[in-house]
Amino acid sequence: MRFEQVKDVLNHVIAFHCDVACDYADMAAQTEDVRLKMLLAYLQEHVRSARKGLEGYIHGDAQPVLNTWLQNAPALEHPQLLDALRKDLDVASVDTVASVAEKIQETLGDMFRTLAAQADTDGVRELFSALAAFQAAEVRRLARDTARFNS
């Protein structure tokens, strides 16, 4: 998938977060496993919070960077990988859901690192580097927090 402007990337990730939050809510409604319900509620809130953070970029001071055209925009496989990971959520066990949630965060981080590495301007590079660092922190936090659901 090719993105044309920086805001296209963020809008795609925001939409993805909305879709995953709905997936988590649907799964929670269909399971009787109390631990899994709690995990799914936690993950749903987690992606909603991340979505709000990204929306802050869209509506914040980053407008000049968001309107930057991605010169030589890389053809990224990450969006397809993210969609495939969403399909992996069909197997509803605590371990599987936690593992897929971590892979989603890692894939987003890798996409942001790739975009930062290929950025043509400092502003775009800084934005995607900051998002990649945020995703790395989220992976660590998610791993720590989801481990509680396995006890």
mmCIF file of N, CA, C and O in Angstrom, residues 11-62:
data_model
loop_
_atom_site.group_PDB
_atom_site.id
_atom_site.type_symbol
_atom_site.label_atom_id
_atom_site.label_comp_id
_atom_site.label_asym_id
_atom_site.label_seq_id
_atom_site.Cartn_x
_atom_site.Cartn_y
_atom_site.Cartn_z
ATOM 1 N N ASN A 11 -4.222 8.653 9.308
ATOM 2 C CA ASN A 11 -5.649 8.338 9.164
ATOM 3 C C ASN A 11 -5.876 6.844 8.996
ATOM 4 O O ASN A 11 -6.838 6.287 9.532
ATOM 5 N N HIS A 12 -4.982 6.182 8.272
ATOM 6 C CA HIS A 12 -5.094 4.735 8.112
ATOM 7 C C HIS A 12 -4.906 4.027 9.456
ATOM 8 O O HIS A 12 -5.657 3.110 9.790
ATOM 9 N N VAL A 13 -3.927 4.447 10.235
ATOM 10 C CA VAL A 13 -3.668 3.819 11.536
ATOM 11 C C VAL A 13 -4.824 4.106 12.503
ATOM 12 O O VAL A 13 -5.224 3.229 13.265
ATOM 13 N N ILE A 14 -5.386 5.305 12.448
ATOM 14 C CA ILE A 14 -6.546 5.630 13.282
ATOM 15 C C ILE A 14 -7.714 4.723 12.925
ATOM 16 O O ILE A 14 -8.372 4.159 13.813
ATOM 17 N N ALA A 15 -7.990 4.561 11.640
ATOM 18 C CA ALA A 15 -9.084 3.681 11.209
ATOM 19 C C ALA A 15 -8.817 2.243 11.631
ATOM 20 O O ALA A 15 -9.735 1.532 12.063
ATOM 21 N N PHE A 16 -7.565 1.824 11.531
ATOM 22 C CA PHE A 16 -7.212 0.461 11.956
ATOM 23 C C PHE A 16 -7.496 0.292 13.446
ATOM 24 O O PHE A 16 -8.057 -0.720 13.861
ATOM 25 N N HIS A 17 -7.127 1.275 14.260
ATOM 26 C CA HIS A 17 -7.396 1.200 15.694
ATOM 27 C C HIS A 17 -8.899 1.098 15.968
ATOM 28 O O HIS A 17 -9.321 0.346 16.857
ATOM 29 N N CYS A 18 -9.700 1.840 15.224
ATOM 30 C CA CYS A 18 -11.161 1.755 15.385
ATOM 31 C C CYS A 18 -11.650 0.346 15.077
ATOM 32 O O CYS A 18 -12.477 -0.207 15.818
ATOM 33 N N ASP A 19 -11.143 -0.231 13.997
ATOM 34 C CA ASP A 19 -11.549 -1.585 13.607
ATOM 35 C C ASP A 19 -11.148 -2.617 14.658
ATOM 36 O O ASP A 19 -11.933 -3.502 15.007
ATOM 37 N N VAL A 20 -9.932 -2.504 15.170
ATOM 38 C CA VAL A 20 -9.456 -3.471 16.171
ATOM 39 C C VAL A 20 -10.248 -3.323 17.470
ATOM 40 O O VAL A 20 -10.596 -4.325 18.100
ATOM 41 N N ALA A 21 -10.565 -2.094 17.859
ATOM 42 C CA ALA A 21 -11.372 -1.882 19.065
ATOM 43 C C ALA A 21 -12.740 -2.556 18.910
ATOM 44 O O ALA A 21 -13.231 -3.189 19.857
ATOM 45 N N CYS A 22 -13.319 -2.460 17.734
ATOM 46 C CA CYS A 22 -14.603 -3.136 17.471
ATOM 47 C C CYS A 22 -14.433 -4.653 17.516
ATOM 48 O O CYS A 22 -15.304 -5.366 18.050
ATOM 49 N N ASP A 23 -13.324 -5.152 16.979
ATOM 50 C CA ASP A 23 -13.051 -6.594 17.037
ATOM 51 C C ASP A 23 -12.987 -7.065 18.483
ATOM 52 O O ASP A 23 -13.567 -8.082 18.848
ATOM 53 N N TYR A 24 -12.264 -6.315 19.311
ATOM 54 C CA TYR A 24 -12.145 -6.682 20.724
ATOM 55 C C TYR A 24 -13.513 -6.665 21.410
ATOM 56 O O TYR A 24 -13.830 -7.551 22.203
ATOM 57 N N ALA A 25 -14.321 -5.659 21.119
ATOM 58 C CA ALA A 25 -15.652 -5.557 21.731
ATOM 59 C C ALA A 25 -16.533 -6.726 21.292
ATOM 60 O O ALA A 25 -17.244 -7.318 22.120
ATOM 61 N N ASP A 26 -16.482 -7.065 20.010
ATOM 62 C CA ASP A 26 -17.279 -8.196 19.502
ATOM 63 C C ASP A 26 -16.851 -9.502 20.154
ATOM 64 O O ASP A 26 -17.693 -10.318 20.540
ATOM 65 N N MET A 27 -15.541 -9.697 20.268
ATOM 66 C CA MET A 27 -15.041 -10.924 20.889
ATOM 67 C C MET A 27 -15.456 -11.002 22.355
ATOM 68 O O MET A 27 -15.830 -12.071 22.839
ATOM 69 N N ALA A 28 -15.390 -9.877 23.043
ATOM 70 C CA ALA A 28 -15.766 -9.855 24.459
ATOM 71 C C ALA A 28 -17.235 -10.214 24.634
ATOM 72 O O ALA A 28 -17.607 -10.914 25.580
ATOM 73 N N ALA A 29 -18.058 -9.772 23.712
ATOM 74 C CA ALA A 29 -19.491 -10.066 23.791
ATOM 75 C C ALA A 29 -19.794 -11.536 23.521
ATOM 76 O O ALA A 29 -20.818 -12.053 23.964
ATOM 77 N N GLN A 30 -18.881 -12.219 22.834
ATOM 78 C CA GLN A 30 -19.129 -13.600 22.436
ATOM 79 C C GLN A 30 -18.482 -14.638 23.347
ATOM 80 O O GLN A 30 -18.706 -15.827 23.165
ATOM 81 N N THR A 31 -17.685 -14.198 24.313
ATOM 82 C CA THR A 31 -16.988 -15.180 25.146
ATOM 83 C C THR A 31 -17.571 -15.218 26.552
ATOM 84 O O THR A 31 -18.103 -14.233 27.039
ATOM 85 N N GLU A 32 -17.443 -16.364 27.171
ATOM 86 C CA GLU A 32 -17.859 -16.535 28.567
ATOM 87 C C GLU A 32 -16.651 -16.535 29.506
ATOM 88 O O GLU A 32 -16.813 -16.458 30.722
ATOM 89 N N ASP A 33 -15.458 -16.622 28.948
ATOM 90 C CA ASP A 33 -14.223 -16.665 29.723
ATOM 91 C C ASP A 33 -13.986 -15.298 30.379
ATOM 92 O O ASP A 33 -13.761 -14.295 29.688
ATOM 93 N N VAL A 34 -14.017 -15.252 31.697
ATOM 94 C CA VAL A 34 -13.912 -13.993 32.429
ATOM 95 C C VAL A 34 -12.554 -13.322 32.199
ATOM 96 O O VAL A 34 -12.476 -12.105 31.976
ATOM 97 N N ARG A 35 -11.472 -14.105 32.229
ATOM 98 C CA ARG A 35 -10.141 -13.527 31.999
ATOM 99 C C ARG A 35 -10.027 -12.947 30.597
ATOM 100 O O ARG A 35 -9.457 -11.879 30.406
ATOM 101 N N LEU A 36 -10.579 -13.659 29.633
ATOM 102 C CA LEU A 36 -10.531 -13.177 28.260
ATOM 103 C C LEU A 36 -11.360 -11.900 28.116
ATOM 104 O O LEU A 36 -10.944 -10.955 27.447
ATOM 105 N N LYS A 37 -12.516 -11.848 28.745
ATOM 106 C CA LYS A 37 -13.332 -10.631 28.707
ATOM 107 C C LYS A 37 -12.560 -9.440 29.283
ATOM 108 O O LYS A 37 -12.591 -8.339 28.728
ATOM 109 N N MET A 38 -11.883 -9.676 30.405
ATOM 110 C CA MET A 38 -11.108 -8.602 31.027
ATOM 111 C C MET A 38 -9.965 -8.161 30.124
ATOM 112 O O MET A 38 -9.698 -6.960 29.976
ATOM 113 N N LEU A 39 -9.270 -9.118 29.522
ATOM 114 C CA LEU A 39 -8.182 -8.794 28.604
ATOM 115 C C LEU A 39 -8.705 -7.990 27.419
ATOM 116 O O LEU A 39 -8.120 -6.972 27.036
ATOM 117 N N LEU A 40 -9.804 -8.422 26.851
ATOM 118 C CA LEU A 40 -10.362 -7.728 25.687
ATOM 119 C C LEU A 40 -10.819 -6.314 26.042
ATOM 120 O O LEU A 40 -10.644 -5.385 25.255
ATOM 121 N N ALA A 41 -11.375 -6.142 27.229
ATOM 122 C CA ALA A 41 -11.765 -4.798 27.670
ATOM 123 C C ALA A 41 -10.524 -3.917 27.826
ATOM 124 O O ALA A 41 -10.523 -2.740 27.417
ATOM 125 N N TYR A 42 -9.468 -4.486 28.399
ATOM 126 C CA TYR A 42 -8.212 -3.748 28.544
ATOM 127 C C TYR A 42 -7.659 -3.362 27.169
ATOM 128 O O TYR A 42 -7.272 -2.214 26.929
ATOM 129 N N LEU A 43 -7.628 -4.318 26.240
ATOM 130 C CA LEU A 43 -7.084 -4.048 24.907
ATOM 131 C C LEU A 43 -7.930 -3.026 24.157
ATOM 132 O O LEU A 43 -7.396 -2.175 23.435
ATOM 133 N N GLN A 44 -9.229 -3.100 24.335
ATOM 134 C CA GLN A 44 -10.120 -2.147 23.684
ATOM 135 C C GLN A 44 -9.802 -0.728 24.172
ATOM 136 O O GLN A 44 -9.686 0.197 23.371
ATOM 137 N N GLU A 45 -9.641 -0.564 25.464
ATOM 138 C CA GLU A 45 -9.294 0.748 26.011
ATOM 139 C C GLU A 45 -7.900 1.171 25.549
ATOM 140 O O GLU A 45 -7.662 2.344 25.252
ATOM 141 N N HIS A 46 -6.995 0.225 25.465
ATOM 142 C CA HIS A 46 -5.627 0.495 25.015
ATOM 143 C C HIS A 46 -5.622 1.081 23.602
ATOM 144 O O HIS A 46 -4.968 2.100 23.345
ATOM 145 N N VAL A 47 -6.338 0.464 22.678
ATOM 146 C CA VAL A 47 -6.326 0.965 21.296
ATOM 147 C C VAL A 47 -7.123 2.260 21.169
ATOM 148 O O VAL A 47 -6.791 3.109 20.346
ATOM 149 N N ARG A 48 -8.159 2.422 21.971
ATOM 150 C CA ARG A 48 -8.893 3.699 21.952
ATOM 151 C C ARG A 48 -7.990 4.835 22.415
ATOM 152 O O ARG A 48 -8.009 5.922 21.848
ATOM 153 N N SER A 49 -7.198 4.585 23.439
ATOM 154 C CA SER A 49 -6.270 5.600 23.938
ATOM 155 C C SER A 49 -5.221 5.942 22.874
ATOM 156 O O SER A 49 -4.905 7.117 22.649
ATOM 157 N N ALA A 50 -4.695 4.915 22.222
ATOM 158 C CA ALA A 50 -3.704 5.140 21.155
ATOM 159 C C ALA A 50 -4.331 5.923 20.007
ATOM 160 O O ALA A 50 -3.701 6.832 19.450
ATOM 161 N N ARG A 51 -5.569 5.588 19.677
ATOM 162 C CA ARG A 51 -6.269 6.304 18.607
ATOM 163 C C ARG A 51 -6.411 7.782 18.959
ATOM 164 O O ARG A 51 -6.169 8.655 18.135
ATOM 165 N N LYS A 52 -6.780 8.067 20.195
ATOM 166 C CA LYS A 52 -6.939 9.458 20.618
ATOM 167 C C LYS A 52 -5.609 10.204 20.535
ATOM 168 O O LYS A 52 -5.567 11.380 20.162
ATOM 169 N N GLY A 53 -4.527 9.514 20.879
ATOM 170 C CA GLY A 53 -3.207 10.133 20.761
ATOM 171 C C GLY A 53 -2.876 10.490 19.321
ATOM 172 O O GLY A 53 -2.368 11.582 19.040
ATOM 173 N N LEU A 54 -3.193 9.597 18.409
ATOM 174 C CA LEU A 54 -2.948 9.865 16.988
ATOM 175 C C LEU A 54 -3.849 10.985 16.482
ATOM 176 O O LEU A 54 -3.427 11.817 15.671
ATOM 177 N N GLU A 55 -5.082 11.007 16.959
ATOM 178 C CA GLU A 55 -5.989 12.085 16.568
ATOM 179 C C GLU A 55 -5.466 13.429 17.063
ATOM 180 O O GLU A 55 -5.698 14.457 16.431
ATOM 181 N N GLY A 56 -4.757 13.403 18.188
ATOM 182 C CA GLY A 56 -4.127 14.627 18.686
ATOM 183 C C GLY A 56 -3.119 15.192 17.698
ATOM 184 O O GLY A 56 -3.005 16.407 17.536
ATOM 185 N N TYR A 57 -2.388 14.307 17.026
ATOM 186 C CA TYR A 57 -1.464 14.762 15.988
ATOM 187 C C TYR A 57 -2.234 15.394 14.831
ATOM 188 O O TYR A 57 -1.828 16.420 14.287
ATOM 189 N N ILE A 58 -3.333 14.756 14.448
ATOM 190 C CA ILE A 58 -4.124 15.237 13.308
ATOM 191 C C ILE A 58 -4.663 16.638 13.583
ATOM 192 O O ILE A 58 -4.688 17.487 12.695
ATOM 193 N N HIS A 59 -5.096 16.868 14.814
ATOM 194 C CA HIS A 59 -5.725 18.150 15.142
ATOM 195 C C HIS A 59 -4.786 19.110 15.870
ATOM 196 O O HIS A 59 -5.194 20.201 16.254
ATOM 197 N N GLY A 60 -3.534 18.724 16.041
ATOM 198 C CA GLY A 60 -2.591 19.536 16.807
ATOM 199 C C GLY A 60 -1.708 20.413 15.949
ATOM 200 O O GLY A 60 -2.077 20.824 14.840
ATOM 201 N N ASP A 61 -0.521 20.632 16.454
ATOM 202 C CA ASP A 61 0.427 21.549 15.823
ATOM 203 C C ASP A 61 1.216 20.918 14.676
ATOM 204 O O ASP A 61 2.058 21.577 14.083
ATOM 205 N N ALA A 62 0.962 19.672 14.380
ATOM 206 C CA ALA A 62 1.760 18.971 13.370
ATOM 207 C C ALA A 62 1.216 19.151 11.952
ATOM 208 O O ALA A 62 1.665 18.478 11.039
#
